[in-house]
Amino acid sequence: MSDHYERVKIELQQMKEVENEAAADVVQLSTASVSPVPADVSFTARRDQSKSSINGRSRSKSRSKADGHERQVNGKQLPDLTPQKSDYSQGQSRVINEPNLHIKGTARLLKGKTAANGHVESCQRQTDVKCEHHGKEAKKRRAVTVDTSKAKTSLEALKMSIRQLKWKEFPMGRRTACDIYWHGVSFHDNENIMSGQVNKFPGMIEMLRKINLSRAVRTMQELFPEEYNFYPRSWILPEEYQLFSSQIRLLKDNDSTLKHTFIVKPDSGSQGDGIYLIRDPADLRVISGSQIKQAVVQEYIQKPLLIDKLKFDIRLYVLVRSLEPLEIYIAKEGLSRFCTEPYQEPSQKNLSHVFMHLTNYSLNVHSGNFVHSDSCSTGSKRTFSSVLYRLASKGVDIKKVWSDIIALVIKTVIALVPELKVYYQADIPLGKPGPTCFQILGFDILLMKNLKPVLLEVNANPSMRIEHEQEVSPGVFEYVPSPVDEEVKVGVIRDTLRLMDPAQRKQHVTSSTGGGSPEEAIVVETGSDEKEGLADSLPSLCLKQVFPKYTKQFNYLRVVERIATIFLRFLGVKGTMRLGPTSFRTFIRNCKLSNSSFSMASVDILYIDITRRWAGMVPDSKEADLCHPVAVSISPRTRPVGPDTPATSSVPVPPVP
Ligand code: ADP
């Protein structure tokens, strides 16, 4: 023990030396938890070298992973999915004659023209007329300025949105400050922003890598197993390889008839890149060249809900409008992406059938069966409301489906917030000038056969492209407008901008109580809450606030966030993510945790032990100081959970539309 203590003392001394500014012992005891200002801290993105994928896949062009863009080429039509006519005018599309679901909140089913982000009437003309009226009003006040110079592939949809709002675009940036900065990839796309609002949070890309998302959700699964059973059981590779192997072997030994399938996803992959299915741990491809692959291996959901015998998933857009106070909005319209080969439960024979098992648009577009359609309710990419319409017509309780999805979204964001706050403070330290942030996230959700939603992943940079690549003649590809994408994405961007309008935001912040309304309300008709006091005559928002609106049902889950808040107060050096030994001592002292049997020497030993454990958890971590997730991970492990674990008590949550 004394040897151990001596070693610890030496290590501690070394750490103290490294922690140069910590000598200042600046313990942040400010009560405000997060505030804006950019710092020089940048985060190293972990890279995955893996390029392997399910056999039989074809790729014609390279693409940006960071953006997660979708690509498209022409395909043949499935016999039972009939595309309908559409009408284009100067790159703007109007989808016609579709049966569709009224998604304003009543869950009434209407036949007629397509619902544009929740509006039943033909979208474009109505919006144009309203925009004209809105334009007159807008002239009275200064136009909101938007820097679009870093928007990348979201540029088209962004331009359309700015035009509709009659705001002012700065495509080449601006010398003086803009109100809003639209980045295509990350908060750090432009490092020189000192005011205004940026459409990315620092650390969001890092937090939404597959491993980090898994870690964050699993932490919550340990604390609240039933509430978080919407996420498939997952293991992190390579660190949990042994655990995974032994658990699966045990399952097989107990019941040899059980046929489990697992899906392996490279950590920083997107668009199905490098994903494959396995039935035995021995089939894991752990090493690529000399590199050990970082990946998540996950229980494969074997019984998804099928439409037209095809597996599909849902892409929902979620706006995190602010972290402090937490504000979450969900778009009432989303996309459903369909597989192109009829689904069969996994068997050794079909494990490599990518068009059967993976719903990625970027993969299925290469299938001869892919159906490009101008209609929102047919084809291989449809609106989510058209899927709900189909389900409702078969008697499915779609209100319940929506409320389960809302709960999944809120709980997932709650799992991410603690570390996002740490990233935020590291980049935008308390008390310094800087921008505030908001971000549109892309949630990928699978519905199980029993209609239970399962979280697949969350995209920090969901594709906002509103055109797709099409083979116009053999070998000639062109970008052509994609009506379904435009339908959904322009509404999401435009309404995000409306919610971030500085005038509206000021009004909102001053009137905000910070707490949720006590309502348990289920059905929300378009009305005051959806306009949120917006003084314009544009259509009702397609984004619906779900938090703090439903604070009451979910606030009890925010315990880890409280730990993060304490952690943030003790970050010794501004602009860092690390709690040094001195701050850790102060933390223990202030919390009155030390006493005669838990001396400061023991505190130091604890510090070393925790930092070692953290270093072991994150093999490529260059920082071995006390990191916030460790504090959280010292909770007792409970039983493993996943979507197949039955929920016993679920808090009722209202559906969106
Ligand atoms: P990527 O970022 O590469 O798209 P995803 O996690 O979204 O990775 O997975 C790709 C696709 O694989 C999904 O769209 C879905 O169709 C399928 N998939 C992913 N996870 C599961 C799972 N646990 N069970 C069943 N299908 C899954």
XYZ file of C-alpha atoms and ligand atoms in Angstrom:
684
model
C 0.000 0.000 0.000
C 2.770 2.401 0.940
C 4.553 1.556 -2.345
C 1.394 2.213 -4.194
C 0.975 5.523 -2.409
C 4.561 6.516 -3.205
C 3.996 5.770 -6.882
C 0.755 7.687 -6.814
C 2.513 10.617 -5.162
C 5.109 10.718 -7.913
C 2.516 10.450 -10.656
C 0.460 13.095 -9.003
C 3.419 15.402 -8.767
C 4.079 14.929 -12.460
C 0.508 15.665 -13.287
C 0.527 18.770 -11.184
C 3.502 20.030 -13.085
C 1.782 19.399 -16.367
C -1.286 21.136 -15.115
C 0.586 24.422 -15.350
C -2.251 26.840 -15.075
C -3.956 24.763 -12.483
C -1.563 26.335 -10.039
C -3.898 29.240 -10.295
C -6.351 26.859 -8.761
C -9.107 28.589 -10.516
C -12.130 26.766 -9.408
C -15.128 27.859 -11.323
C -17.808 28.277 -8.782
C -20.045 30.356 -10.905
C -23.595 29.222 -10.763
C -24.309 29.773 -14.439
C -23.576 26.520 -16.164
C -23.037 27.239 -19.840
C -22.351 30.425 -21.628
C -21.101 31.563 -24.951
C -17.565 32.250 -26.190
C -15.271 30.527 -28.640
C -11.972 29.171 -27.432
C -8.910 27.770 -29.097
C -9.674 24.228 -28.142
C -10.190 21.899 -31.011
C -11.058 18.280 -30.811
C -9.367 15.525 -32.696
C -11.805 13.487 -34.661
C -11.293 9.794 -34.291
C -10.916 8.181 -37.662
C -11.873 4.812 -38.796
C -9.804 3.296 -41.538
C -12.252 0.590 -42.312
C -13.493 0.320 -45.827
C -15.024 -3.125 -45.737
C -18.683 -3.630 -46.324
C -21.340 -6.172 -47.011
C -20.512 -8.164 -50.112
C -22.089 -7.317 -53.377
C -22.248 -3.573 -52.921
C -21.428 -1.261 -55.712
C -20.112 2.271 -55.471
C -19.768 4.627 -58.351
C -18.467 7.823 -56.794
C -16.743 8.953 -53.648
C -18.508 11.239 -51.261
C -18.023 13.260 -48.146
C -18.501 11.272 -45.006
C -18.599 14.248 -42.762
C -21.664 15.552 -44.469
C -23.411 12.230 -44.644
C -24.810 13.251 -47.992
C -27.140 11.064 -49.874
C -26.594 10.249 -53.510
C -28.879 8.933 -56.089
C -28.827 7.393 -59.538
C -31.655 6.188 -61.660
C -33.272 2.844 -61.033
C -36.027 0.636 -62.272
C -39.457 0.583 -60.795
C -40.985 -1.953 -58.527
C -44.199 -3.214 -60.052
C -46.348 -2.407 -57.036
C -45.099 1.101 -56.372
C -46.370 3.492 -58.973
C -44.711 6.863 -59.285
C -46.945 9.859 -59.926
C -46.496 12.986 -61.932
C -44.915 16.042 -60.533
C -44.672 19.574 -61.681
C -41.415 21.471 -61.635
C -40.919 25.123 -62.022
C -37.495 26.670 -61.822
C -36.163 24.003 -59.572
C -39.147 24.179 -57.241
C -41.346 21.177 -57.102
C -44.987 20.723 -56.364
C -46.223 17.301 -55.556
C -49.697 16.607 -56.752
C -52.651 14.329 -56.202
C -51.365 12.326 -53.312
C -53.465 10.875 -50.597
C -51.848 12.111 -47.472
C -52.119 12.381 -43.773
C -53.099 15.559 -42.054
C -50.341 15.936 -39.544
C -51.309 19.121 -37.838
C -52.143 17.309 -34.677
C -55.571 15.868 -34.962
C -54.358 12.728 -36.687
C -57.378 13.136 -38.972
C -56.961 11.417 -42.273
C -57.492 13.552 -45.282
C -57.414 12.842 -48.941
C -56.209 15.501 -51.268
C -53.143 17.480 -51.929
C -49.972 16.684 -50.227
C -49.182 17.939 -46.777
C -46.285 20.325 -46.918
C -44.687 20.079 -43.522
C -48.041 19.804 -41.952
C -50.123 21.852 -44.359
C -52.672 20.163 -46.458
C -52.989 22.685 -49.226
C -50.689 22.796 -52.168
C -47.617 23.956 -50.449
C -45.649 26.160 -52.720
C -48.309 28.587 -53.923
C -49.685 29.121 -50.459
C -46.218 29.712 -49.066
C -45.398 32.157 -51.840
C -48.526 34.218 -51.213
C -47.857 34.280 -47.513
C -44.221 35.114 -48.038
C -45.247 38.091 -50.145
C -47.401 39.375 -47.327
C -44.703 38.572 -44.838
C -42.236 40.490 -46.997
C -44.216 43.709 -46.563
C -44.125 43.275 -42.803
C -40.478 42.349 -42.880
C -39.605 45.579 -44.652
C -40.549 47.449 -41.521
C -37.771 45.802 -39.509
C -34.167 45.130 -40.301
C -33.749 41.955 -42.313
C -32.046 39.141 -40.452
C -28.585 38.471 -41.911
C -27.347 34.955 -42.644
C -23.782 33.991 -43.531
C -24.139 31.061 -45.937
C -20.502 30.891 -47.042
C -19.908 27.569 -45.216
C -23.260 25.948 -45.888
C -21.965 23.335 -48.365
C -24.623 20.930 -49.550
C -27.423 22.483 -47.529
C -26.993 25.673 -49.546
C -29.887 25.183 -51.957
C -32.458 24.501 -49.267
C -31.020 27.309 -47.168
C -31.222 29.804 -50.029
C -34.842 28.865 -50.651
C -35.644 29.303 -46.987
C -33.944 32.699 -46.780
C -35.832 33.818 -49.896
C -39.125 32.737 -48.385
C -38.367 34.680 -45.215
C -37.125 37.757 -47.138
C -33.979 37.698 -45.059
C -30.570 38.783 -46.243
C -28.040 36.232 -47.423
C -24.264 36.740 -47.383
C -22.965 33.963 -49.635
C -19.352 35.115 -49.386
C -19.469 35.919 -45.687
C -19.437 39.432 -44.282
C -16.899 41.701 -42.651
C -19.267 42.755 -39.912
C -21.142 40.217 -37.858
C -24.151 38.329 -39.159
C -27.109 37.274 -37.052
C -26.878 33.655 -38.114
C -23.988 31.525 -39.420
C -24.895 28.367 -41.297
C -22.133 25.752 -41.241
C -22.133 22.634 -43.394
C -20.088 20.416 -41.110
C -19.026 21.649 -37.704
C -18.994 24.507 -35.240
C -15.349 24.979 -36.208
C -16.045 25.603 -39.908
C -15.425 29.243 -39.059
C -13.335 29.923 -35.965
C -13.800 33.680 -35.879
C -17.363 34.082 -34.772
C -17.798 36.220 -31.682
C -21.524 36.875 -31.706
C -24.746 35.767 -33.310
C -25.857 32.176 -33.634
C -24.155 29.178 -35.230
C -26.118 26.173 -36.464
C -23.726 23.647 -34.894
C -22.794 22.836 -31.317
C -19.169 22.216 -30.422
C -18.686 18.524 -29.763
C -21.866 17.344 -31.487
C -19.978 15.459 -34.212
C -17.812 13.787 -31.578
C -20.775 12.877 -29.372
C -22.726 11.366 -32.255
C -19.988 9.028 -33.454
C -21.357 5.563 -33.036
C -19.176 4.652 -30.053
C -19.826 7.846 -28.115
C -23.544 7.744 -28.761
C -23.588 4.136 -27.589
C -21.633 5.037 -24.486
C -23.927 7.921 -23.634
C -27.104 5.902 -24.128
C -25.677 2.905 -22.285
C -24.851 5.087 -19.306
C -28.503 6.017 -19.211
C -29.498 2.373 -19.709
C -27.534 1.540 -16.598
C -29.356 4.192 -14.608
C -32.801 3.839 -16.214
C -32.965 0.427 -17.914
C -36.630 0.502 -18.794
C -36.751 4.066 -20.038
C -33.807 3.484 -22.347
C -34.704 0.097 -23.773
C -35.308 1.668 -27.208
C -31.631 1.273 -28.025
C -30.374 -2.148 -29.145
C -27.935 -3.939 -26.912
C -24.484 -2.817 -27.996
C -20.831 -3.558 -27.381
C -17.904 -1.308 -28.117
C -15.015 -2.780 -30.066
C -12.237 -3.515 -29.523
C -12.495 -2.917 -25.773
C -15.540 -5.144 -25.239
C -14.640 -7.870 -27.667
C -14.087 -10.435 -24.910
C -17.256 -9.428 -23.114
C -19.256 -9.698 -26.341
C -17.796 -13.092 -27.202
C -18.378 -14.550 -23.770
C -21.927 -13.201 -23.488
C -22.915 -14.608 -26.858
C -21.272 -17.942 -26.130
C -23.186 -18.116 -22.874
C -26.459 -17.395 -24.670
C -25.744 -20.128 -27.202
C -24.752 -22.611 -24.515
C -27.988 -21.952 -22.703
C -30.134 -22.359 -25.776
C -28.580 -23.658 -28.967
C -31.779 -23.014 -30.940
C -31.456 -19.268 -30.404
C -30.369 -17.552 -33.582
C -29.025 -14.162 -32.704
C -27.781 -11.819 -35.388
C -25.554 -8.804 -34.836
C -24.792 -5.787 -36.924
C -21.278 -4.356 -36.882
C -20.879 -0.633 -37.558
C -17.557 1.182 -37.894
C -17.302 4.031 -35.421
C -17.186 6.969 -37.763
C -18.892 5.348 -40.739
C -21.995 6.668 -42.396
C -24.346 5.707 -45.224
C -23.907 2.025 -44.472
C -20.169 2.131 -45.139
C -18.372 -0.882 -43.701
C -21.474 -2.333 -42.059
C -21.939 -6.111 -41.976
C -24.022 -8.730 -40.218
C -22.697 -11.660 -38.223
C -24.106 -14.572 -36.285
C -20.964 -15.591 -34.461
C -18.362 -13.468 -32.639
C -15.677 -15.359 -34.567
C -16.869 -13.579 -37.717
C -15.958 -10.159 -36.384
C -13.418 -8.414 -38.553
C -11.530 -6.797 -35.731
C -8.358 -5.932 -37.559
C -7.933 -4.090 -40.828
C -4.327 -4.117 -41.992
C -2.363 -3.252 -38.895
C -5.218 -1.226 -37.404
C -7.660 -2.434 -34.797
C -11.068 -1.314 -35.939
C -13.188 0.757 -33.644
C -16.797 -0.193 -34.052
C -20.080 -0.829 -32.357
C -21.544 -4.303 -32.561
C -25.239 -4.312 -31.958
C -28.103 -6.695 -31.574
C -29.811 -6.853 -34.988
C -33.551 -6.152 -34.919
C -34.851 -9.248 -36.660
C -38.512 -8.352 -36.880
C -38.908 -4.882 -38.314
C -42.238 -3.537 -39.458
C -42.616 -4.103 -43.190
C -44.543 -2.184 -45.812
C -44.981 -3.861 -49.183
C -42.777 -6.630 -47.713
C -39.907 -4.140 -47.480
C -37.924 -3.009 -44.457
C -37.798 0.771 -44.025
C -36.509 3.288 -41.537
C -37.514 6.804 -40.572
C -35.372 9.925 -40.760
C -36.727 12.552 -38.401
C -35.334 16.040 -38.052
C -34.867 17.327 -34.543
C -33.848 20.851 -33.634
C -31.884 21.369 -30.452
C -32.586 25.045 -30.093
C -30.583 25.504 -26.933
C -28.804 23.465 -24.279
C -29.403 25.891 -21.442
C -32.327 25.884 -21.021
C -32.825 22.658 -22.918
C -35.153 23.195 -25.878
C -36.009 20.450 -28.349
C -38.262 20.597 -31.396
C -39.322 17.753 -33.679
C -40.257 18.168 -37.323
C -43.732 16.871 -37.932
C -42.705 15.518 -41.297
C -39.827 13.145 -41.951
C -38.599 10.703 -44.566
C -38.985 6.956 -44.846
C -36.256 5.135 -46.700
C -37.087 1.726 -48.103
C -35.032 -1.332 -48.821
C -35.234 -2.614 -52.367
C -35.287 -6.380 -51.796
C -38.145 -8.083 -49.920
C -37.207 -8.702 -46.302
C -36.521 -12.088 -44.805
C -35.338 -12.749 -41.299
C -31.578 -13.102 -41.285
C -30.163 -16.479 -42.197
C -26.627 -17.535 -43.029
C -27.632 -17.342 -46.702
C -28.961 -13.803 -46.764
C -26.646 -12.059 -44.280
C -24.830 -10.262 -47.070
C -27.976 -9.054 -48.860
C -27.465 -5.388 -48.349
C -30.644 -4.348 -50.209
C -32.667 -6.533 -47.870
C -31.174 -5.527 -44.528
C -29.894 -1.965 -44.820
C -32.281 0.875 -45.525
C -29.584 3.388 -46.488
C -30.651 5.423 -49.453
C -27.067 5.695 -50.655
C -26.889 1.890 -50.946
C -30.333 1.093 -52.256
C -30.128 3.690 -54.973
C -27.719 1.285 -56.676
C -30.291 -1.465 -56.746
C -32.117 -2.065 -60.005
C -35.292 -2.075 -57.935
C -34.898 1.447 -56.599
C -37.965 3.543 -57.421
C -37.481 7.267 -57.940
C -40.832 8.843 -57.490
C -42.168 12.364 -57.550
C -44.867 11.177 -55.254
C -44.525 11.471 -51.492
C -46.280 8.186 -50.846
C -44.755 5.774 -53.313
C -41.229 4.926 -54.332
C -38.176 4.037 -52.303
C -38.141 7.341 -50.421
C -41.418 8.629 -49.027
C -42.645 11.097 -46.482
C -43.135 9.672 -43.014
C -46.679 11.021 -42.958
C -47.550 8.908 -45.999
C -46.298 5.849 -44.119
C -48.371 6.812 -41.104
C -51.328 7.226 -43.397
C -50.855 3.681 -44.641
C -50.543 2.409 -41.099
C -53.561 4.358 -39.875
C -55.638 2.952 -42.706
C -54.788 -0.497 -41.344
C -55.966 0.470 -37.879
C -52.623 1.252 -36.280
C -52.733 3.689 -33.370
C -50.415 6.254 -34.890
C -50.765 8.635 -31.949
C -49.082 6.015 -29.829
C -46.361 5.566 -32.446
C -45.723 9.309 -32.436
C -45.680 9.615 -28.679
C -43.192 6.741 -28.412
C -41.006 8.449 -30.988
C -41.131 11.758 -29.106
C -40.134 9.998 -25.910
C -37.237 8.302 -27.703
C -36.016 11.635 -29.077
C -36.225 13.505 -25.774
C -34.500 10.703 -23.872
C -31.734 10.474 -26.442
C -31.056 14.203 -26.296
C -31.076 14.039 -22.507
C -28.387 11.342 -22.745
C -26.231 13.598 -24.918
C -26.647 16.884 -23.084
C -24.236 16.334 -20.148
C -21.184 15.907 -22.343
C -22.375 18.470 -24.859
C -22.359 20.986 -22.031
C -18.777 20.081 -21.211
C -17.790 20.543 -24.861
C -19.719 23.780 -24.974
C -17.968 25.291 -22.008
C -14.580 24.137 -23.260
C -15.171 25.928 -26.552
C -17.236 28.828 -25.390
C -16.046 29.523 -21.851
C -18.195 31.278 -19.356
C -18.153 35.029 -19.443
C -16.436 35.565 -22.783
C -18.149 36.903 -25.894
C -19.159 34.313 -28.435
C -22.017 32.911 -30.436
C -24.845 30.800 -29.156
C -25.606 27.530 -30.897
C -28.464 25.480 -32.253
C -28.442 22.349 -34.412
C -30.639 20.232 -36.620
C -30.045 16.525 -35.989
C -31.141 13.586 -38.108
C -32.618 10.764 -36.027
C -32.706 7.352 -37.737
C -35.434 5.216 -36.253
C -36.667 1.726 -37.051
C -40.160 0.545 -36.216
C -40.323 -2.994 -34.945
C -43.124 -5.293 -36.048
C -44.849 -4.525 -32.754
C -44.563 -0.794 -33.661
C -42.012 -0.055 -30.994
C -39.497 2.539 -32.252
C -35.817 1.672 -32.026
C -33.017 4.211 -32.232
C -30.468 3.302 -34.908
C -28.323 6.394 -34.874
C -28.297 10.167 -34.752
C -26.626 12.221 -37.482
C -24.924 15.470 -36.602
C -24.995 16.494 -40.256
C -28.085 15.027 -41.830
C -28.178 15.526 -45.565
C -30.101 18.664 -46.456
C -29.719 18.159 -50.180
C -32.911 18.751 -52.103
C -31.717 17.372 -55.371
C -30.486 13.938 -56.328
C -28.144 12.542 -58.891
C -29.938 10.944 -61.771
C -28.687 9.117 -64.813
C -30.304 11.211 -67.521
C -28.776 9.195 -70.340
C -26.449 6.197 -70.179
C -23.428 7.214 -68.147
C -24.524 10.849 -67.816
C -25.481 11.949 -64.329
C -27.157 15.200 -63.428
C -28.558 16.699 -60.282
C -32.297 17.006 -60.562
C -34.758 18.356 -57.983
C -36.087 15.810 -55.539
C -39.648 16.785 -54.599
C -39.821 14.613 -51.501
C -36.582 15.993 -50.097
C -37.550 19.543 -50.872
C -40.923 19.046 -49.306
C -39.434 18.049 -46.005
C -36.060 19.774 -45.791
C -36.894 23.318 -46.875
C -39.616 23.421 -44.242
C -37.211 22.227 -41.554
C -34.541 24.805 -42.422
C -36.975 27.678 -42.907
C -38.714 27.029 -39.626
C -35.450 26.544 -37.789
C -34.456 30.000 -39.020
C -37.773 31.403 -37.907
C -37.250 30.023 -34.439
C -33.737 31.462 -34.356
C -34.821 34.913 -35.585
C -32.999 37.212 -33.135
C -36.099 39.353 -32.586
C -38.242 36.331 -31.860
C -35.498 34.769 -29.767
C -35.169 37.825 -27.547
C -38.880 37.778 -26.975
C -38.740 34.065 -26.255
C -35.848 34.290 -23.801
C -37.410 37.111 -21.798
C -40.740 35.355 -21.610
C -39.261 31.923 -20.916
C -39.779 30.598 -17.436
C -37.220 27.872 -17.975
C -39.612 25.218 -16.767
C -42.062 23.086 -18.657
C -45.738 23.546 -18.840
C -47.618 21.169 -16.642
C -49.656 19.882 -19.519
C -49.989 16.263 -20.373
C -51.719 17.252 -23.581
C -51.708 14.755 -26.332
C -53.089 16.241 -29.484
C -51.863 19.602 -30.577
C -53.906 21.466 -33.130
C -52.011 24.109 -35.046
C -52.180 27.032 -32.757
C -50.400 29.330 -30.447
C -47.714 26.928 -29.353
C -46.708 26.150 -32.890
C -46.526 29.798 -33.825
C -44.628 30.459 -30.612
C -45.546 34.099 -30.789
C -44.018 34.464 -34.232
C -45.268 37.735 -35.586
C -45.446 36.707 -39.196
C -47.931 35.279 -41.576
C -45.922 32.313 -42.798
C -47.446 28.872 -42.431
C -47.525 27.329 -38.979
C -44.244 25.866 -37.911
C -43.486 22.358 -39.055
C -41.328 22.087 -35.948
C -43.052 21.245 -32.747
C -41.631 21.958 -29.339
C -41.407 18.840 -27.201
C -39.072 20.127 -24.539
C -39.513 21.989 -22.181
C -43.121 21.359 -23.126
C -43.000 17.870 -21.631
C -40.496 18.622 -18.907
C -42.571 16.973 -16.248
C -42.438 13.539 -17.802
C -38.705 13.587 -18.420
C -36.962 15.837 -15.926
C -36.215 12.977 -13.558
C -33.899 11.545 -16.210
C -31.582 14.548 -16.077
C -29.417 13.364 -13.191
C -26.276 12.988 -15.252
C -26.685 16.556 -16.418
C -26.521 17.645 -12.798
C -23.268 15.741 -12.403
C -21.999 17.531 -15.510
C -22.980 20.869 -14.014
C -20.977 20.136 -10.884
C -18.098 18.917 -13.028
C -18.192 22.126 -15.052
C -17.947 24.240 -11.945
C -14.703 22.555 -11.018
C -12.970 22.620 -14.380
C -9.703 24.169 -13.205
C -8.541 25.698 -16.443
C -10.902 27.388 -18.790
C -11.087 25.944 -22.238
C -10.339 22.379 -21.165
C -12.392 19.240 -20.885
C -10.269 17.910 -18.047
C -10.519 18.131 -14.318
C -7.004 18.257 -12.880
C -5.876 16.821 -9.516
C -6.057 20.165 -7.747
C -9.590 20.844 -8.876
C -10.537 17.299 -7.947
C -9.256 17.892 -4.413
C -11.218 21.138 -4.229
C -14.295 19.358 -5.535
C -14.042 16.698 -2.821
C -13.400 19.346 -0.168
C -16.288 21.564 -1.242
C -18.634 18.635 -1.405
C -17.460 17.741 2.130
C -16.632 14.231 0.974
C -13.307 13.967 2.779
C -13.108 13.014 6.428
C -10.828 11.106 8.745
C -11.282 7.848 6.873
C -11.164 9.436 3.423
C -8.087 11.602 3.566
C -6.711 13.870 0.905
C -4.102 11.216 0.181
C -6.929 8.792 -0.585
C -8.513 11.456 -2.766
C -5.302 11.608 -4.778
C -5.229 7.834 -5.106
C -8.820 7.878 -6.249
C -7.923 10.513 -8.803
C -5.131 8.398 -10.234
C -7.278 5.281 -10.281
C -10.082 7.044 -12.098
C -7.811 8.610 -14.672
C -6.218 5.238 -15.337
C -9.604 3.692 -15.787
C -10.606 6.439 -18.210
C -7.431 5.973 -20.199
C -8.271 2.266 -20.438
C -11.816 2.974 -21.585
C -10.675 5.169 -24.421
C -7.701 3.432 -26.005
C -6.711 6.270 -28.274
C -7.222 8.956 -25.639
C -4.196 11.105 -25.187
C -5.659 12.663 -22.098
C -5.642 10.715 -18.918
C -7.090 13.359 -16.658
C -10.397 13.020 -14.953
C -13.078 13.175 -17.547
C -16.703 13.699 -16.910
C -18.001 10.403 -18.312
C -15.957 8.544 -15.744
C -17.835 10.167 -12.928
C -20.985 8.949 -14.550
C -19.736 5.500 -15.376
C -19.071 4.706 -11.732
C -22.663 3.642 -11.395
C -23.564 0.030 -10.755
C -24.174 -2.023 -13.864
C -27.641 -3.397 -14.042
C -29.020 -6.001 -16.373
C -28.421 -5.508 -20.078
C -31.279 -3.863 -21.882
C -32.432 -3.496 -25.423
C -35.551 -3.058 -27.501
C -36.634 -6.617 -26.847
C -36.650 -6.000 -23.105
C -40.292 -5.413 -22.244
C -41.060 -2.036 -20.734
C -42.906 -2.272 -17.482
C -43.876 1.289 -16.804
C -43.762 3.917 -19.455
C -44.560 7.535 -18.930
C -47.290 8.695 -21.255
C -46.004 11.081 -23.839
C -48.059 13.086 -26.240
C -47.783 12.497 -29.965
C -46.558 15.247 -32.203
C -49.135 15.993 -34.826
P -24.931 4.407 -41.069
O -24.551 5.632 -40.326
O -23.745 3.815 -41.751
O -26.108 4.611 -41.951
P -26.748 3.015 -39.282
O -26.559 2.790 -37.851
O -27.783 4.023 -39.664
O -25.342 3.358 -39.947
O -27.119 1.655 -39.957
C -27.316 1.519 -41.346
C -28.587 0.745 -41.606
O -28.491 -0.561 -41.029
C -29.821 1.362 -40.993
O -30.360 2.330 -41.821
C -30.721 0.173 -40.799
O -31.410 -0.139 -41.958
C -29.749 -0.940 -40.508
N -29.573 -1.149 -39.066
C -28.724 -0.473 -38.263
N -28.771 -0.923 -37.006
C -29.678 -1.912 -37.003
C -30.159 -2.778 -36.001
N -29.695 -2.738 -34.749
N -31.102 -3.676 -36.351
C -31.574 -3.752 -37.616
N -31.147 -2.966 -38.610
C -30.198 -2.047 -38.319
